PDB file of C-alpha atoms in Angstrom:
ATOM      1  CA  UNK A   1       0.094   0.434   0.129  1.00 80.00           C
ATOM      2  CA  UNK A   2       1.253   3.676  -0.981  1.00 85.00           C
ATOM      3  CA  UNK A   3       2.042   6.410   1.187  1.00 90.00           C
ATOM      4  CA  UNK A   4      -0.706   8.533   2.092  1.00 90.00           C
ATOM      5  CA  UNK A   5      -1.346  12.578   1.180  1.00 93.00           C
ATOM      6  CA  UNK A   6       0.243  13.848   3.848  1.00 95.00           C
ATOM      7  CA  UNK A   7      -0.647  17.879   5.593  1.00 96.00           C
ATOM      8  CA  UNK A   8       1.281  19.182   9.266  1.00 97.00           C
ATOM      9  CA  UNK A   9       0.318  22.324  10.340  1.00 97.00           C
ATOM     10  CA  UNK A  10       2.852  24.062  12.729  1.00 97.00           C
ATOM     11  CA  UNK A  11       2.314  26.509  15.970  1.00 98.00           C
ATOM     12  CA  UNK A  12       6.149  28.667  16.720  1.00 98.00           C
ATOM     13  CA  UNK A  13       5.266  30.641  20.501  1.00 98.00           C
ATOM     14  CA  UNK A  14       7.128  32.220  23.512  1.00 96.00           C
ATOM     15  CA  UNK A  15       5.149  29.850  25.774  1.00 97.00           C
ATOM     16  CA  UNK A  16       7.586  27.098  27.017  1.00 96.00           C
ATOM     17  CA  UNK A  17       6.879  23.608  26.574  1.00 96.00           C
ATOM     18  CA  UNK A  18       5.363  22.471  29.539  1.00 96.00           C
ATOM     19  CA  UNK A  19       2.944  25.756  29.347  1.00 96.00           C
ATOM     20  CA  UNK A  20       2.286  25.036  25.460  1.00 97.00           C
ATOM     21  CA  UNK A  21       1.508  20.597  26.672  1.00 97.00           C
ATOM     22  CA  UNK A  22      -0.266  20.881  29.923  1.00 96.00           C
ATOM     23  CA  UNK A  23      -2.452  23.472  27.820  1.00 97.00           C
ATOM     24  CA  UNK A  24      -2.701  20.600  24.451  1.00 96.00           C
ATOM     25  CA  UNK A  25      -3.026  17.829  26.899  1.00 94.00           C
ATOM     26  CA  UNK A  26      -6.551  19.618  28.302  1.00 93.00           C
ATOM     27  CA  UNK A  27      -8.492  18.913  24.866  1.00 92.00           C
ATOM     28  CA  UNK A  28     -11.412  21.054  26.966  1.00 94.00           C
ATOM     29  CA  UNK A  29      -8.888  23.966  25.436  1.00 94.00           C
ATOM     30  CA  UNK A  30      -9.899  22.846  21.832  1.00 92.00           C
ATOM     31  CA  UNK A  31     -12.513  25.283  21.874  1.00 94.00           C
ATOM     32  CA  UNK A  32     -11.017  28.609  22.373  1.00 95.00           C
ATOM     33  CA  UNK A  33      -9.175  27.516  18.388  1.00 93.00           C
ATOM     34  CA  UNK A  34     -13.128  27.884  17.879  1.00 92.00           C
ATOM     35  CA  UNK A  35     -14.195  24.305  15.576  1.00 91.00           C
ATOM     36  CA  UNK A  36     -15.164  22.286  18.728  1.00 90.00           C
ATOM     37  CA  UNK A  37     -17.517  23.044  20.992  1.00 93.00           C
ATOM     38  CA  UNK A  38     -19.224  21.842  24.188  1.00 94.00           C
ATOM     39  CA  UNK A  39     -16.147  19.608  24.888  1.00 93.00           C
ATOM     40  CA  UNK A  40     -17.592  16.147  27.150  1.00 92.00           C
ATOM     41  CA  UNK A  41     -16.359  13.549  28.519  1.00 93.00           C
ATOM     42  CA  UNK A  42     -17.158  10.917  26.846  1.00 89.00           C
ATOM     43  CA  UNK A  43     -16.916   6.923  27.309  1.00 91.00           C
ATOM     44  CA  UNK A  44     -12.835   5.503  28.993  1.00 90.00           C
ATOM     45  CA  UNK A  45     -10.178   8.153  26.950  1.00 91.00           C
ATOM     46  CA  UNK A  46     -12.426   9.561  25.007  1.00 95.00           C
ATOM     47  CA  UNK A  47     -14.226  13.431  24.418  1.00 94.00           C
ATOM     48  CA  UNK A  48     -17.026  14.732  22.921  1.00 93.00           C
ATOM     49  CA  UNK A  49     -17.694  17.269  21.548  1.00 93.00           C
ATOM     50  CA  UNK A  50     -19.424  19.160  18.095  1.00 91.00           C
ATOM     51  CA  UNK A  51     -17.403  20.323  15.268  1.00 87.00           C
ATOM     52  CA  UNK A  52     -18.229  23.287  12.766  1.00 84.00           C
ATOM     53  CA  UNK A  53     -17.630  21.070  10.049  1.00 78.00           C
ATOM     54  CA  UNK A  54     -18.148  16.867  11.119  1.00 77.00           C
ATOM     55  CA  UNK A  55     -21.105  17.904  13.528  1.00 84.00           C
ATOM     56  CA  UNK A  56     -21.030  15.098  16.300  1.00 92.00           C
ATOM     57  CA  UNK A  57     -18.048  14.058  17.243  1.00 91.00           C
ATOM     58  CA  UNK A  58     -15.368  12.818  19.707  1.00 94.00           C
ATOM     59  CA  UNK A  59     -10.982  12.283  20.867  1.00 94.00           C
ATOM     60  CA  UNK A  60      -8.798   9.923  22.332  1.00 94.00           C
ATOM     61  CA  UNK A  61      -5.569  11.568  23.305  1.00 94.00           C
ATOM     62  CA  UNK A  62      -2.627  10.423  23.957  1.00 93.00           C
ATOM     63  CA  UNK A  63      -0.470  12.361  25.739  1.00 93.00           C
ATOM     64  CA  UNK A  64       3.279  11.246  26.941  1.00 96.00           C
ATOM     65  CA  UNK A  65       4.294  14.388  28.522  1.00 93.00           C
ATOM     66  CA  UNK A  66       9.107  13.511  28.742  1.00 94.00           C
ATOM     67  CA  UNK A  67       8.825  13.678  24.462  1.00 95.00           C
ATOM     68  CA  UNK A  68       6.456  16.297  23.749  1.00 96.00           C
ATOM     69  CA  UNK A  69       4.270  13.745  22.470  1.00 97.00           C
ATOM     70  CA  UNK A  70      -0.072  14.966  22.832  1.00 96.00           C
ATOM     71  CA  UNK A  71      -1.009  11.721  19.568  1.00 97.00           C
ATOM     72  CA  UNK A  72      -5.029  11.659  18.965  1.00 94.00           C
ATOM     73  CA  UNK A  73      -7.747  10.073  17.842  1.00 93.00           C
ATOM     74  CA  UNK A  74     -10.641  12.224  15.926  1.00 90.00           C
ATOM     75  CA  UNK A  75     -13.669  10.322  15.333  1.00 90.00           C
ATOM     76  CA  UNK A  76     -16.851  12.688  13.004  1.00 86.00           C
ATOM     77  CA  UNK A  77     -18.387  12.953   9.892  1.00 84.00           C
ATOM     78  CA  UNK A  78     -18.076   8.872   9.756  1.00 86.00           C
ATOM     79  CA  UNK A  79     -13.935   9.864   9.210  1.00 88.00           C
ATOM     80  CA  UNK A  80     -11.290   8.573  11.661  1.00 91.00           C
ATOM     81  CA  UNK A  81      -8.045  10.887  11.689  1.00 90.00           C
ATOM     82  CA  UNK A  82      -4.902   9.711  13.576  1.00 92.00           C
ATOM     83  CA  UNK A  83      -3.023  12.819  13.929  1.00 95.00           C
ATOM     84  CA  UNK A  84       0.333  12.663  15.089  1.00 97.00           C
ATOM     85  CA  UNK A  85       1.871  16.116  17.451  1.00 97.00           C
ATOM     86  CA  UNK A  86       5.419  16.866  19.192  1.00 98.00           C
ATOM     87  CA  UNK A  87       5.441  20.049  20.708  1.00 98.00           C
ATOM     88  CA  UNK A  88       8.901  20.551  21.358  1.00 98.00           C
ATOM     89  CA  UNK A  89      11.435  23.476  22.827  1.00 97.00           C
ATOM     90  CA  UNK A  90      12.599  26.144  20.124  1.00 97.00           C
ATOM     91  CA  UNK A  91      14.760  28.285  22.181  1.00 96.00           C
ATOM     92  CA  UNK A  92      12.797  30.726  24.652  1.00 94.00           C
ATOM     93  CA  UNK A  93       9.544  29.544  23.122  1.00 97.00           C
ATOM     94  CA  UNK A  94       7.765  26.190  22.021  1.00 98.00           C
ATOM     95  CA  UNK A  95       6.860  24.503  18.662  1.00 98.00           C
ATOM     96  CA  UNK A  96       3.977  22.549  17.795  1.00 98.00           C
ATOM     97  CA  UNK A  97       3.677  20.462  15.627  1.00 98.00           C
ATOM     98  CA  UNK A  98       0.771  17.898  13.876  1.00 97.00           C
ATOM     99  CA  UNK A  99       1.309  15.935  11.276  1.00 97.00           C
ATOM    100  CA  UNK A 100      -2.153  14.669   9.688  1.00 95.00           C
ATOM    101  CA  UNK A 101      -2.590  11.953   7.321  1.00 93.00           C
ATOM    102  CA  UNK A 102      -5.489  11.655   5.311  1.00 94.00           C
ATOM    103  CA  UNK A 103      -8.562   9.639   6.727  1.00 92.00           C
ATOM    104  CA  UNK A 104      -9.894   6.832   4.445  1.00 90.00           C
ATOM    105  CA  UNK A 105     -13.101   8.063   2.366  1.00 88.00           C
ATOM    106  CA  UNK A 106     -11.028  11.815   1.036  1.00 91.00           C
ATOM    107  CA  UNK A 107      -9.516  11.919  -1.823  1.00 92.00           C
ATOM    108  CA  UNK A 108      -6.968  14.132  -1.198  1.00 92.00           C
ATOM    109  CA  UNK A 109      -8.087  17.220  -2.638  1.00 93.00           C
ATOM    110  CA  UNK A 110     -10.800  17.248  -0.343  1.00 91.00           C
ATOM    111  CA  UNK A 111      -8.594  16.104   2.542  1.00 91.00           C
ATOM    112  CA  UNK A 112      -6.883  19.073   2.077  1.00 91.00           C
ATOM    113  CA  UNK A 113     -10.055  21.341   1.994  1.00 88.00           C
ATOM    114  CA  UNK A 114     -10.884  20.079   4.757  1.00 86.00           C
ATOM    115  CA  UNK A 115      -7.822  21.513   6.964  1.00 89.00           C
ATOM    116  CA  UNK A 116      -8.332  24.518   5.443  1.00 87.00           C
ATOM    117  CA  UNK A 117      -9.646  26.033   8.201  1.00 86.00           C
ATOM    118  CA  UNK A 118      -7.135  24.586  11.169  1.00 92.00           C
ATOM    119  CA  UNK A 119      -4.859  27.624  10.212  1.00 93.00           C
ATOM    120  CA  UNK A 120      -7.865  30.018  12.304  1.00 93.00           C
ATOM    121  CA  UNK A 121      -7.692  26.982  15.439  1.00 94.00           C
ATOM    122  CA  UNK A 122      -4.033  27.921  15.364  1.00 96.00           C
ATOM    123  CA  UNK A 123      -4.282  31.848  15.037  1.00 96.00           C
ATOM    124  CA  UNK A 124      -6.287  32.029  17.746  1.00 96.00           C
ATOM    125  CA  UNK A 125      -5.164  28.833  19.911  1.00 97.00           C
ATOM    126  CA  UNK A 126      -1.571  31.381  19.554  1.00 97.00           C
ATOM    127  CA  UNK A 127      -2.909  35.137  20.112  1.00 97.00           C
ATOM    128  CA  UNK A 128      -4.438  32.819  23.648  1.00 97.00           C
ATOM    129  CA  UNK A 129      -1.122  31.050  25.052  1.00 97.00           C
ATOM    130  CA  UNK A 130       0.305  34.393  24.133  1.00 94.00           C
ATOM    131  CA  UNK A 131      -2.142  36.916  25.697  1.00 94.00           C
ATOM    132  CA  UNK A 132      -2.225  34.725  29.076  1.00 88.00           C
TER     133      UNK A 132
END
């Protein structure tokens, strides 16, 4: 099987790695991005929410703080996404990257279209992190 299309998004802020890791470890903070609303704890490790594009969805985060890993699974609109998230030190600040792999059920073009709004979420998180 050939490798899937990948899109990488990035956020660099003046906040230290531990502060950014803790921020993104709390799924409720995803609401600040603007695409996810009404986050509630679901069964097991899952969080449920309303997503502006996918409708009802759920997410499970797998944090490994020693390595800055915040990988998560996102399920919504009949799609299952695996997202590989890393928070790394960057001088006195930090850089967070999200590596998205195209889920089954989307063409490469649909995949790109689905992630267009993520840049707005990143900008909202950046503003919040740098002001608080």
